[in-house]
CSV table of C-alpha atoms in Angstrom, one decimal:
chain,number,residue,atom,x,y,z
Q,1,MET,CA,11.4,-1.6,-9.0
Q,2,GLN,CA,10.7,1.7,-7.6
Q,3,ARG,CA,6.8,2.9,-7.0
Q,4,TYR,CA,4.9,5.5,-7.2
Q,5,PHE,CA,1.5,6.7,-7.1
Q,6,VAL,CA,0.3,9.2,-9.4
Q,7,PRO,CA,-3.3,10.7,-9.4
Q,8,VAL,CA,-5.8,9.5,-12.5
Q,9,ASP,CA,-6.0,13.1,-14.3
Q,10,GLN,CA,-1.7,12.9,-14.6
Q,11,ILE,CA,-1.9,9.8,-16.7
Q,12,GLN,CA,-3.0,9.8,-20.3
Q,13,GLU,CA,-3.3,6.4,-22.9
Q,14,ARG,CA,0.6,6.3,-23.6
Q,15,THR,CA,2.1,8.8,-21.0
Q,16,ILE,CA,2.2,9.6,-17.3
Q,17,MET,CA,3.6,12.8,-15.6
Q,18,VAL,CA,4.7,12.6,-11.7
Q,19,ILE,CA,5.0,16.2,-10.1
Q,20,GLY,CA,5.7,17.8,-7.1
Q,21,GLU,CA,7.3,15.5,-4.2
Q,22,ASP,CA,7.8,12.4,-6.3
Q,23,ALA,CA,9.0,14.3,-9.0
Q,24,LYS,CA,11.8,15.5,-7.0
Q,25,HIS,CA,12.4,12.1,-5.2
Q,26,ILE,CA,12.5,10.3,-8.7
Q,27,ALA,CA,14.9,13.3,-10.1
Q,28,ARG,CA,17.0,14.1,-7.3
Q,29,VAL,CA,17.1,11.4,-4.5
Q,30,MET,CA,16.9,8.5,-6.6
Q,31,ARG,CA,18.8,10.4,-9.5
Q,32,MET,CA,17.6,8.4,-12.0
Q,33,ARG,CA,18.2,9.1,-15.8
Q,34,GLU,CA,15.9,9.1,-19.1
Q,35,GLY,CA,15.5,5.5,-19.6
Q,36,ASP,CA,15.2,4.3,-16.5
Q,37,GLU,CA,12.1,2.3,-15.6
Q,38,VAL,CA,9.5,2.9,-12.8
Q,39,ILE,CA,5.9,1.4,-11.6
Q,40,CYS,CA,3.1,3.7,-11.7
Q,41,CYS,CA,-0.3,2.9,-9.7
Q,42,ASP,CA,-3.2,5.0,-10.0
Q,43,GLY,CA,-4.5,4.2,-6.5
Q,44,GLN,CA,-7.4,2.4,-7.8
Q,45,GLY,CA,-5.8,-0.8,-8.4
Q,46,ARG,CA,-4.4,-0.1,-11.5
Q,47,SER,CA,-0.2,0.1,-12.4
Q,48,TRP,CA,1.7,0.7,-15.3
Q,49,LEU,CA,5.3,-0.2,-16.2
Q,50,VAL,CA,6.8,3.1,-17.3
Q,51,ARG,CA,10.2,4.1,-19.4
Q,52,LEU,CA,11.0,7.9,-18.1
Q,53,VAL,CA,11.9,10.1,-21.1
Q,54,GLU,CA,11.9,13.8,-19.7
Q,55,LEU,CA,13.4,14.6,-16.4
Q,56,GLU,CA,13.3,17.9,-14.6
Q,57,THR,CA,13.0,18.4,-10.5
Q,58,ASP,CA,9.6,19.2,-10.7
Q,59,ARG,CA,8.0,17.5,-13.5
Q,60,VAL,CA,8.7,13.7,-14.8
Q,61,VAL,CA,7.4,12.4,-17.7
Q,62,GLY,CA,7.6,8.8,-18.8
Q,63,THR,CA,6.1,6.7,-21.4
Q,64,ILE,CA,3.7,3.4,-20.8
Q,65,LEU,CA,5.6,0.2,-21.6
Q,66,ARG,CA,2.4,-1.8,-20.6
Q,67,GLU,CA,-0.3,-2.2,-17.9
Q,68,LEU,CA,0.6,-5.0,-15.0
Q,69,ASP,CA,-1.3,-7.3,-13.7
Q,70,GLU,CA,-0.5,-7.0,-10.3
Q,71,ASN,CA,-3.1,-8.5,-8.2
Q,72,VAL,CA,-1.9,-7.8,-4.8
Q,73,GLU,CA,-5.3,-6.5,-3.6
Q,74,PRO,CA,-7.3,-8.7,-1.1
Q,75,THR,CA,-10.9,-10.2,-2.6
Q,76,VAL,CA,-12.5,-9.1,0.5
Q,77,LYS,CA,-12.5,-5.6,0.8
Q,78,LEU,CA,-12.0,-4.8,5.0
Q,79,THR,CA,-13.0,-1.5,6.6
Q,80,LEU,CA,-11.7,-0.5,9.9
Q,81,ALA,CA,-14.1,1.2,11.6
Q,82,GLN,CA,-11.7,2.6,14.7
Q,83,SER,CA,-12.9,4.2,17.3
Q,84,LEU,CA,-10.3,7.3,17.6
Q,85,PRO,CA,-7.7,6.3,20.0
Q,86,LYS,CA,-5.5,8.9,22.2
Q,87,GLY,CA,-2.3,10.6,20.8
Q,88,ASP,CA,-0.9,9.6,17.8
Q,89,LYS,CA,-1.9,5.8,18.0
Q,90,MET,CA,-3.8,6.2,14.5
Q,91,ASP,CA,-1.0,6.8,12.6
Q,92,LEU,CA,0.4,3.7,13.8
Q,93,ILE,CA,-3.5,1.8,13.0
Q,94,VAL,CA,-3.4,3.3,9.4
Q,95,GLN,CA,0.0,2.5,8.4
Q,96,LYS,CA,-0.4,-1.0,9.9
Q,97,GLY,CA,-3.6,-1.4,8.6
Q,98,THR,CA,-2.8,-0.6,5.0
Q,99,GLU,CA,0.1,-2.9,5.0
Q,100,VAL,CA,-2.0,-6.0,6.2
Q,101,GLY,CA,-4.7,-4.7,3.8
Q,102,ILE,CA,-7.4,-2.9,5.2
Q,103,THR,CA,-9.0,-0.6,2.1
Q,104,VAL,CA,-11.3,1.6,3.9
Q,105,PHE,CA,-10.7,3.6,7.4
Q,106,GLN,CA,-13.4,5.0,9.5
Q,107,PRO,CA,-12.7,6.8,12.6
Q,108,LEU,CA,-15.7,6.7,14.9
Q,109,GLU,CA,-16.6,8.7,18.0
Q,110,THR,CA,-17.7,6.4,21.1
Q,111,ALA,CA,-19.1,7.1,24.6
Q,112,ARG,CA,-15.5,6.6,25.8
Q,113,THR,CA,-13.7,8.2,22.9
Q,114,ILE,CA,-11.6,11.2,24.6
Q,115,VAL,CA,-10.1,12.9,21.9
Q,116,GLU,CA,-12.1,15.8,20.5
Q,117,TYR,CA,-11.2,17.4,17.5
Q,118,ASP,CA,-12.9,20.1,15.9
Q,119,ALA,CA,-13.3,20.6,12.2
Q,120,LYS,CA,-10.3,22.3,11.2
Q,121,LYS,CA,-8.3,20.1,13.0
Q,122,GLN,CA,-10.0,16.9,12.3
Q,123,ALA,CA,-9.3,17.9,8.3
Q,124,LYS,CA,-6.1,18.5,8.9
Q,125,ARG,CA,-5.6,14.8,10.7
Q,126,ARG,CA,-7.6,13.5,8.2
Q,127,GLU,CA,-5.4,14.7,5.7
Q,128,ARG,CA,-2.4,13.3,8.0
Q,129,TRP,CA,-3.6,9.8,7.6
Q,130,GLN,CA,-4.2,10.2,4.0
Q,131,ARG,CA,-0.5,10.7,3.3
Q,132,ILE,CA,0.4,7.9,5.9
Q,133,ALA,CA,-1.9,6.0,3.6
Q,134,LYS,CA,-0.5,6.7,0.5
Q,135,GLU,CA,3.3,6.0,1.6
Q,136,ALA,CA,2.4,2.9,3.6
Q,137,ALA,CA,1.0,1.4,0.1
Q,138,GLU,CA,3.7,2.3,-1.7
Q,139,GLN,CA,5.9,0.5,0.6
Q,140,ALA,CA,3.6,-2.3,1.0
Q,141,HIS,CA,3.3,-2.8,-3.0
Q,142,ARG,CA,-0.6,-2.2,-2.9
Q,143,THR,CA,-2.0,-0.6,-6.2
Q,144,PHE,CA,-5.0,0.7,-3.8
Q,145,ILE,CA,-4.3,3.9,-1.8
Q,146,PRO,CA,-7.0,3.1,1.6
Q,147,GLU,CA,-9.8,5.8,1.9
Q,148,ILE,CA,-9.4,7.6,5.1
Q,149,ARG,CA,-13.3,8.6,6.0
Q,150,THR,CA,-14.6,11.6,7.9
Q,151,SER,CA,-15.0,10.9,11.5
Q,152,GLN,CA,-18.4,9.8,12.7
Q,153,SER,CA,-20.4,8.8,15.6
Q,154,LEU,CA,-21.0,4.7,16.2
Q,155,GLY,CA,-24.5,5.7,16.2
Q,156,PHE,CA,-24.5,7.6,12.9
Q,157,TRP,CA,-22.3,4.5,11.7
Q,158,LEU,CA,-24.6,2.1,12.4
Q,159,SER,CA,-27.6,3.1,10.3
Q,160,SER,CA,-25.1,2.5,7.1
Q,161,ILE,CA,-23.8,-0.7,7.9
Q,162,GLN,CA,-26.0,-2.4,5.4
Q,163,GLU,CA,-23.1,-1.9,2.7
Q,164,TYR,CA,-21.1,-4.4,4.4
Q,165,ASP,CA,-21.7,-8.4,4.1
Q,166,LEU,CA,-20.6,-9.1,7.8
Q,167,VAL,CA,-19.6,-6.8,10.8
Q,168,LEU,CA,-17.4,-8.4,13.4
Q,169,MET,CA,-17.0,-6.1,17.1
Q,170,PRO,CA,-14.5,-7.9,18.7
Q,171,TYR,CA,-15.7,-7.8,22.6
Q,172,GLU,CA,-14.2,-8.7,25.8
Q,173,GLY,CA,-17.5,-9.5,26.9
Q,174,GLU,CA,-18.2,-11.8,24.1
Q,175,GLU,CA,-17.4,-15.5,25.5
Q,176,GLN,CA,-19.3,-18.1,23.6
Q,177,ARG,CA,-18.8,-17.1,20.0
Q,178,GLY,CA,-15.2,-16.9,18.8
Q,179,ILE,CA,-14.2,-15.2,15.4
Q,180,ARG,CA,-13.8,-18.5,13.7
Q,181,GLU,CA,-17.4,-19.7,13.8
Q,182,VAL,CA,-18.6,-16.4,12.4
Q,183,LEU,CA,-16.3,-16.7,9.4
Q,184,THR,CA,-16.8,-20.1,9.3
Q,185,ARG,CA,-20.6,-19.4,8.8
Q,186,PHE,CA,-19.9,-17.0,6.0
Q,187,PRO,CA,-17.9,-18.5,3.2
Q,188,GLN,CA,-18.5,-16.0,0.7
Q,189,VAL,CA,-18.3,-12.4,1.8
Q,190,THR,CA,-16.7,-9.2,-0.2
Q,191,THR,CA,-16.8,-6.8,2.3
Q,192,ILE,CA,-16.4,-6.9,5.9
Q,193,ALA,CA,-16.1,-4.5,8.3
Q,194,ILE,CA,-14.2,-4.8,11.7
Q,195,VAL,CA,-15.5,-2.2,14.6
Q,196,ILE,CA,-12.6,-2.0,17.3
Q,197,GLY,CA,-13.5,0.4,20.4
Q,198,PRO,CA,-11.5,3.1,22.1
Q,199,GLU,CA,-9.0,2.5,25.1
Q,200,GLY,CA,-11.6,2.0,27.5
Q,201,GLY,CA,-13.7,-0.3,25.6
Q,202,PHE,CA,-17.3,0.1,24.4
Q,203,ASP,CA,-19.7,0.7,26.9
Q,204,LYS,CA,-22.7,-2.1,27.4
Q,205,GLU,CA,-25.2,0.3,25.7
Q,206,GLU,CA,-23.1,0.6,22.9
Q,207,VAL,CA,-22.2,-3.3,22.1
Q,208,GLU,CA,-26.3,-3.5,22.3
Q,209,ARG,CA,-27.3,-1.0,20.2
Q,210,ALA,CA,-24.5,-2.5,17.5
Q,211,LYS,CA,-25.7,-6.0,17.9
Q,212,ALA,CA,-29.4,-4.5,17.1
Q,213,ALA,CA,-28.2,-3.2,14.1
Q,214,GLY,CA,-26.6,-6.3,13.0
Q,215,VAL,CA,-22.9,-6.4,14.3
Q,216,GLN,CA,-21.7,-9.7,15.3
Q,217,THR,CA,-20.1,-9.5,18.4
Q,218,VAL,CA,-17.0,-12.2,18.2
Q,219,SER,CA,-14.4,-13.4,21.0
Q,220,LEU,CA,-10.4,-12.9,19.7
Q,221,GLY,CA,-9.4,-15.5,22.5
Q,222,PRO,CA,-8.6,-14.7,26.2
Q,223,ARG,CA,-5.8,-12.5,26.0
Q,224,ILE,CA,-6.9,-8.6,25.9
Q,225,LEU,CA,-5.4,-6.7,22.8
Q,226,ARG,CA,-5.3,-3.1,22.9
Q,227,THR,CA,-7.3,-0.5,20.9
Q,228,GLU,CA,-4.0,0.1,18.5
Q,229,THR,CA,-3.6,-3.6,17.9
Q,230,ALA,CA,-6.8,-5.3,17.5
Q,231,GLY,CA,-7.9,-4.1,14.7
Q,232,LEU,CA,-4.5,-5.3,13.2
Q,233,VAL,CA,-4.9,-9.1,14.5
Q,234,THR,CA,-8.3,-9.3,13.2
Q,235,ALA,CA,-7.9,-8.3,9.6
Q,236,SER,CA,-4.8,-10.5,9.9
Q,237,ALA,CA,-6.7,-13.3,10.8
Q,238,ILE,CA,-9.5,-12.8,8.5
Q,239,LEU,CA,-7.5,-12.5,5.6
Q,240,TYR,CA,-5.6,-15.6,6.6
Q,241,HIS,CA,-9.3,-17.4,6.9
Q,242,TYR,CA,-10.2,-16.3,3.0
Q,243,GLY,CA,-6.9,-17.2,2.1
Q,244,GLU,CA,-6.0,-13.9,1.2
Q,245,LEU,CA,-2.4,-13.9,3.2
Q,246,GLY,CA,-0.1,-16.5,1.9
Q,247,GLY,CA,-3.6,-18.7,1.4
Q,248,GLY,CA,-3.0,-20.1,-1.9
Q,249,LYS,CA,-7.0,-20.9,-2.0
N,1,MET,CA,-9.6,-7.0,38.7
N,2,GLN,CA,-6.1,-5.0,39.1
N,3,ARG,CA,-3.5,-7.6,38.0
N,4,TYR,CA,0.4,-7.9,39.2
N,5,PHE,CA,3.3,-9.9,38.3
N,6,VAL,CA,5.0,-11.5,41.3
N,7,PRO,CA,8.6,-12.9,41.6
N,8,VAL,CA,8.4,-16.4,42.4
N,9,ASP,CA,9.9,-16.0,45.6
N,10,GLN,CA,7.8,-13.7,46.9
N,11,ILE,CA,5.0,-16.2,46.8
N,12,GLN,CA,4.4,-18.6,49.5
N,13,GLU,CA,1.7,-21.4,50.1
N,14,ARG,CA,-0.7,-19.0,51.8
N,15,THR,CA,0.7,-15.5,51.2
N,16,ILE,CA,2.2,-13.4,48.9
N,17,MET,CA,4.0,-10.1,49.0
N,18,VAL,CA,4.4,-7.5,46.4
N,19,ILE,CA,7.4,-4.9,46.8
N,20,GLY,CA,8.6,-1.9,45.0
N,21,GLU,CA,6.6,-0.2,42.0
N,22,ASP,CA,4.0,-2.4,42.3
N,23,ALA,CA,3.5,-1.8,45.9
N,24,LYS,CA,3.5,1.6,45.4
N,25,HIS,CA,0.9,1.3,42.4
N,26,ILE,CA,-1.5,-0.8,44.8
N,27,ALA,CA,-1.0,1.8,48.2
N,28,ARG,CA,-0.5,5.1,46.1
N,29,VAL,CA,-2.1,5.0,42.7
N,30,MET,CA,-5.4,2.8,43.2
N,31,ARG,CA,-5.7,3.7,46.9
N,32,MET,CA,-6.5,0.1,47.8
N,33,ARG,CA,-7.5,-1.0,51.1
N,34,GLU,CA,-7.2,-4.0,53.7
N,35,GLY,CA,-9.8,-6.3,52.3
N,36,ASP,CA,-9.3,-5.5,48.4
N,37,GLU,CA,-8.5,-8.2,46.0
N,38,VAL,CA,-6.5,-8.4,43.0
N,39,ILE,CA,-4.7,-11.0,40.9
N,40,CYS,CA,-1.2,-12.2,41.5
N,41,CYS,CA,0.4,-13.7,38.3
N,42,ASP,CA,3.9,-15.8,38.8
N,43,GLY,CA,4.8,-15.1,35.3
N,44,GLN,CA,5.1,-18.6,34.7
N,45,GLY,CA,1.5,-19.8,33.9
N,46,ARG,CA,0.0,-19.4,37.3
N,47,SER,CA,-2.5,-17.2,39.2
N,48,TRP,CA,-3.9,-16.7,42.5
N,49,LEU,CA,-6.7,-14.7,44.0
N,50,VAL,CA,-5.3,-12.4,46.8
N,51,ARG,CA,-7.2,-10.3,49.5
N,52,LEU,CA,-4.7,-7.6,51.0
N,53,VAL,CA,-4.1,-7.8,54.4
N,54,GLU,CA,-1.2,-5.4,55.1
N,55,LEU,CA,-0.7,-2.5,53.1
N,56,GLU,CA,2.5,0.0,53.1
N,57,THR,CA,4.3,2.0,50.6
N,58,ASP,CA,6.9,0.0,49.9
N,59,ARG,CA,5.2,-3.7,50.8
N,60,VAL,CA,2.1,-4.9,50.5
N,61,VAL,CA,1.4,-8.7,51.8
N,62,GLY,CA,-2.0,-10.4,50.7
N,63,THR,CA,-3.5,-13.9,51.5
N,64,ILE,CA,-3.8,-16.0,48.7
N,65,LEU,CA,-7.9,-17.0,48.7
N,66,ARG,CA,-7.3,-19.6,45.9
N,67,GLU,CA,-5.8,-20.4,42.6
N,68,LEU,CA,-7.1,-19.4,39.3
N,69,ASP,CA,-7.3,-21.7,36.3
N,70,GLU,CA,-7.2,-18.8,33.5
N,71,ASN,CA,-6.1,-20.8,30.8
N,72,VAL,CA,-4.7,-17.2,28.9
N,73,GLU,CA,-1.6,-18.9,27.4
N,74,PRO,CA,-1.4,-20.4,23.7
N,75,THR,CA,-0.8,-24.0,23.6
N,76,VAL,CA,1.1,-23.2,20.9
N,77,LYS,CA,4.6,-21.4,22.3
N,78,LEU,CA,5.9,-19.2,19.6
N,79,THR,CA,9.3,-17.8,19.4
N,80,LEU,CA,9.7,-14.7,17.5
N,81,ALA,CA,13.4,-14.5,16.5
N,82,GLN,CA,13.5,-11.1,14.7
N,83,SER,CA,16.3,-9.6,13.2
N,84,LEU,CA,16.9,-5.9,15.3
N,85,PRO,CA,15.6,-3.4,13.3
N,86,LYS,CA,16.3,0.5,13.4
N,87,GLY,CA,15.5,3.0,16.0
N,88,ASP,CA,12.7,1.6,19.1
N,89,LYS,CA,11.0,-0.1,16.5
N,90,MET,CA,11.5,-3.6,18.8
N,91,ASP,CA,10.0,-1.9,21.7
N,92,LEU,CA,6.8,-1.9,19.5
N,93,ILE,CA,7.8,-5.5,18.4
N,94,VAL,CA,7.8,-6.5,21.7
N,95,GLN,CA,5.0,-5.3,23.3
N,96,LYS,CA,2.3,-5.9,20.5
N,97,GLY,CA,4.1,-9.4,20.2
N,98,THR,CA,3.3,-10.2,23.9
N,99,GLU,CA,-0.4,-8.9,23.4
N,100,VAL,CA,-0.9,-11.2,21.0
N,101,GLY,CA,0.6,-14.1,22.6
N,102,ILE,CA,4.6,-14.5,21.9
N,103,THR,CA,6.3,-16.7,24.4
N,104,VAL,CA,10.5,-16.1,23.8
N,105,PHE,CA,11.7,-12.9,21.4
N,106,GLN,CA,15.0,-13.8,20.1
N,107,PRO,CA,16.9,-10.9,18.7
N,108,LEU,CA,19.2,-11.8,15.8
N,109,GLU,CA,22.3,-10.0,14.0
N,110,THR,CA,21.9,-10.8,10.1
N,111,ALA,CA,24.2,-9.5,7.2
N,112,ARG,CA,22.0,-6.6,6.8
N,113,THR,CA,21.3,-5.6,10.3
N,114,ILE,CA,22.1,-2.1,11.2
N,115,VAL,CA,22.5,-1.2,14.6
N,116,GLU,CA,25.4,-2.6,16.4
N,117,TYR,CA,25.1,-2.6,20.3
N,118,ASP,CA,28.2,-2.8,22.6
N,119,ALA,CA,27.9,-5.5,25.7
N,120,LYS,CA,26.8,-3.0,28.4
N,121,LYS,CA,23.9,-1.2,26.4
N,122,GLN,CA,22.7,-4.6,24.7
N,123,ALA,CA,22.0,-5.6,28.4
N,124,LYS,CA,20.5,-2.3,28.8
N,125,ARG,CA,18.1,-3.1,26.1
N,126,ARG,CA,17.2,-6.5,27.0
N,127,GLU,CA,16.7,-5.1,30.4
N,128,ARG,CA,13.8,-2.7,28.6
N,129,TRP,CA,12.1,-4.8,26.6
N,130,GLN,CA,11.8,-7.3,29.5
N,131,ARG,CA,10.2,-4.7,31.4
N,132,ILE,CA,8.0,-3.5,27.7
N,133,ALA,CA,7.1,-7.4,28.0
N,134,LYS,CA,6.0,-7.6,31.8
N,135,GLU,CA,3.6,-4.6,31.1
N,136,ALA,CA,2.2,-5.7,27.9
N,137,ALA,CA,1.5,-9.1,29.6
N,138,GLU,CA,0.1,-7.6,32.6
N,139,GLN,CA,-2.4,-5.3,30.3
N,140,ALA,CA,-3.3,-8.3,28.3
N,141,HIS,CA,-4.1,-10.5,31.2
N,142,ARG,CA,-1.4,-12.6,30.3
N,143,THR,CA,-0.1,-15.1,33.2
N,144,PHE,CA,3.2,-15.6,31.6
N,145,ILE,CA,5.9,-12.9,30.9
N,146,PRO,CA,7.3,-13.6,27.5
N,147,GLU,CA,11.1,-14.2,27.8
N,148,ILE,CA,13.5,-11.9,26.1
N,149,ARG,CA,16.9,-13.7,25.2
N,150,THR,CA,20.3,-12.5,24.5
N,151,SER,CA,21.2,-11.1,20.7
N,152,GLN,CA,22.6,-14.1,18.9
N,153,SER,CA,23.9,-14.2,15.0
N,154,LEU,CA,21.7,-15.8,12.6
N,155,GLY,CA,24.2,-18.3,11.6
N,156,PHE,CA,24.6,-19.6,15.6
N,157,TRP,CA,21.0,-19.7,16.0
N,158,LEU,CA,20.4,-21.8,13.0
N,159,SER,CA,22.3,-24.2,14.9
N,160,SER,CA,19.9,-24.4,17.7
N,161,ILE,CA,16.7,-24.8,15.9
N,162,GLN,CA,16.1,-28.6,16.9
N,163,GLU,CA,14.1,-27.1,19.5
N,164,TYR,CA,11.2,-26.3,17.6
N,165,ASP,CA,8.7,-28.5,15.9
N,166,LEU,CA,8.4,-26.1,12.7
N,167,VAL,CA,10.7,-22.9,11.8
N,168,LEU,CA,9.0,-20.3,9.5
N,169,MET,CA,10.8,-17.8,7.6
N,170,PRO,CA,8.1,-15.4,5.7
N,171,TYR,CA,10.0,-14.7,2.4
N,172,GLU,CA,9.2,-12.2,-0.5
N,173,GLY,CA,11.1,-14.3,-2.7
N,174,GLU,CA,8.9,-17.3,-1.7
N,175,GLU,CA,6.5,-17.6,-4.1
N,176,GLN,CA,5.4,-20.7,-4.7
N,177,ARG,CA,4.5,-21.9,-0.7
N,178,GLY,CA,2.1,-20.2,1.3
N,179,ILE,CA,2.5,-20.2,4.9
N,180,ARG,CA,-1.4,-21.9,5.5
N,181,GLU,CA,-0.3,-24.8,3.4
N,182,VAL,CA,2.7,-25.4,5.8
N,183,LEU,CA,0.6,-24.7,8.7
N,184,THR,CA,-1.7,-27.4,7.1
N,185,ARG,CA,1.1,-30.1,6.7
N,186,PHE,CA,1.6,-29.4,10.5
N,187,PRO,CA,-1.7,-30.5,12.7
N,188,GLN,CA,-0.3,-30.9,16.0
N,189,VAL,CA,2.8,-28.6,16.9
N,190,THR,CA,3.7,-27.0,20.2
N,191,THR,CA,6.7,-24.8,19.5
N,192,ILE,CA,6.9,-22.4,16.1
N,193,ALA,CA,9.6,-20.3,15.4
N,194,ILE,CA,9.1,-17.1,13.4
N,195,VAL,CA,12.2,-15.8,12.1
N,196,ILE,CA,12.0,-12.2,10.3
N,197,GLY,CA,14.2,-10.3,8.6
N,198,PRO,CA,15.7,-6.7,9.1
N,199,GLU,CA,14.5,-3.7,7.2
N,200,GLY,CA,16.5,-4.7,4.0
N,201,GLY,CA,15.4,-8.5,4.1
N,202,PHE,CA,17.5,-11.6,4.5
N,203,ASP,CA,20.1,-12.1,2.0
N,204,LYS,CA,20.2,-14.8,-0.3
N,205,GLU,CA,22.7,-16.6,1.5
N,206,GLU,CA,21.1,-16.7,4.6
N,207,VAL,CA,18.0,-17.6,3.3
N,208,GLU,CA,19.9,-20.5,1.8
N,209,ARG,CA,21.6,-21.2,5.0
N,210,ALA,CA,18.4,-21.2,6.9
N,211,LYS,CA,16.6,-23.6,4.1
N,212,ALA,CA,19.6,-26.0,4.7
N,213,ALA,CA,19.0,-25.8,8.4
N,214,GLY,CA,15.8,-26.8,8.4
N,215,VAL,CA,13.9,-23.3,8.1
N,216,GLN,CA,10.7,-23.2,5.6
N,217,THR,CA,10.3,-20.0,3.9
N,218,VAL,CA,6.6,-19.0,3.1
N,219,SER,CA,4.6,-16.3,1.9
N,220,LEU,CA,2.3,-13.9,3.8
N,221,GLY,CA,1.0,-13.3,-0.1
N,222,PRO,CA,1.2,-10.2,-2.1
N,223,ARG,CA,1.8,-7.1,0.1
N,224,ILE,CA,5.2,-6.1,1.6
N,225,LEU,CA,5.0,-5.7,5.3
N,226,ARG,CA,7.6,-4.1,7.4
N,227,THR,CA,10.0,-5.6,9.8
N,228,GLU,CA,8.0,-4.5,12.8
N,229,THR,CA,4.6,-5.9,11.2
N,230,ALA,CA,5.5,-9.0,9.5
N,231,GLY,CA,5.7,-10.8,13.2
N,232,LEU,CA,3.0,-10.1,14.6
N,233,VAL,CA,0.7,-10.8,11.5
N,234,THR,CA,2.3,-14.2,11.4
N,235,ALA,CA,1.9,-14.9,14.4
N,236,SER,CA,-1.7,-13.9,14.1
N,237,ALA,CA,-1.9,-15.9,11.3
N,238,ILE,CA,-0.6,-18.9,13.5
N,239,LEU,CA,-2.6,-18.6,16.3
N,240,TYR,CA,-5.6,-18.2,14.3
N,241,HIS,CA,-4.8,-21.3,12.1
N,242,TYR,CA,-4.7,-23.5,15.7
N,243,GLY,CA,-7.8,-22.1,17.1
N,244,GLU,CA,-6.0,-19.8,20.0
N,245,LEU,CA,-7.5,-16.6,18.6
N,246,GLY,CA,-11.2,-16.8,19.3
N,247,GLY,CA,-10.7,-20.1,17.5
N,248,GLY,CA,-12.9,-22.6,19.7
N,249,LYS,CA,-11.2,-25.9,18.7
């Protein structure tokens, strides 16, 4: 069944209104008719089965038949703190990370980050990533649209990491401690942040500062992953570990 | 240290010869000199520390100092049997799959596969994917270059799956059996194939035929992954399960 994210203020007790591009999609692209059914999500975790009652090109109204209990969001909430990569790689990171189940994307600026955006371009980028997250969430049948936060420096972000139960930094220089060893020591967590370096990696001072702030450096094994791959692989491993990826706890 | 894959016939007991693009890269791009050291791999799992003794633009000769024991290849050999996706998505699949540790890529044609290549274009595509695999293996510090097999129909490929200890097909329609349940039942495996459907998924008849041939359908959880994401996430989960991803068995 076709799925649409609808802003909370267009959802009432018994009716839902879809406007803009999504209304066009329903009426023109999908050529739906009165009586057809769709799933509407508020992007915050709730979703409803909706029967369409009024279709115009720029405005579609539906009656809520019932709330759904889809239960597709991971119990473990993952934040991907991703050092800004070159080119348009962040598009791929947001799309794939949303599919697998990331909850928050936190772009980071680090010592070896090459890209620099002015405030205006930054706002545009963030809008773009938010749109990619929405589309990927729709396609992945998620009921939550991941949040794209404003870029921060690594140092400033580190000052706020008490909000997480566990912060993992995959790091080539970490040869002792594999990710599984750390996850096994934390059987009960609800929020985990994954910190990924840019193309050139973190510099040693950054790693030391992160460790001092409570970040756990971990090894992902002997193969070196690119910056745009590392977060997705780490998220897959974490979700698998906690039974959130076809796990059957 | 810089790494190069060198064809087996250019490797002798005490010397290694690098020609073509890689020789240019050593001499021109990296501007190396006599006495500089590089790592050369045969792409079959062996690698050596090499001191350069003769540098020309199209031919570099080095003396083998010693064989390395890098141990970067997974013990579990993974084949990704990937239904050919649209556009250039297979490039991404080969690159990312190589980074994480796939050993063989087997392109598949299925009922809902849209792309069709004639023999000539197919050969070109395969060459391209092989080149992507080589570059990704170099960057990931692997010592083995994944093999790209010739495309086969799903049906024909299914007739050859006895070569695997386990064949997993992530499938939306599988609601009972999570991937972890199946992996837990197979504590000792050395070869696993992952079968991924095209954009439109496998059709029901294909799934039934695969099951009859011994393929295990599994769930990756409630979120729906795109065809270019599913193989990488499944491979990550499998490698994590068997302690091959920062696992420390």
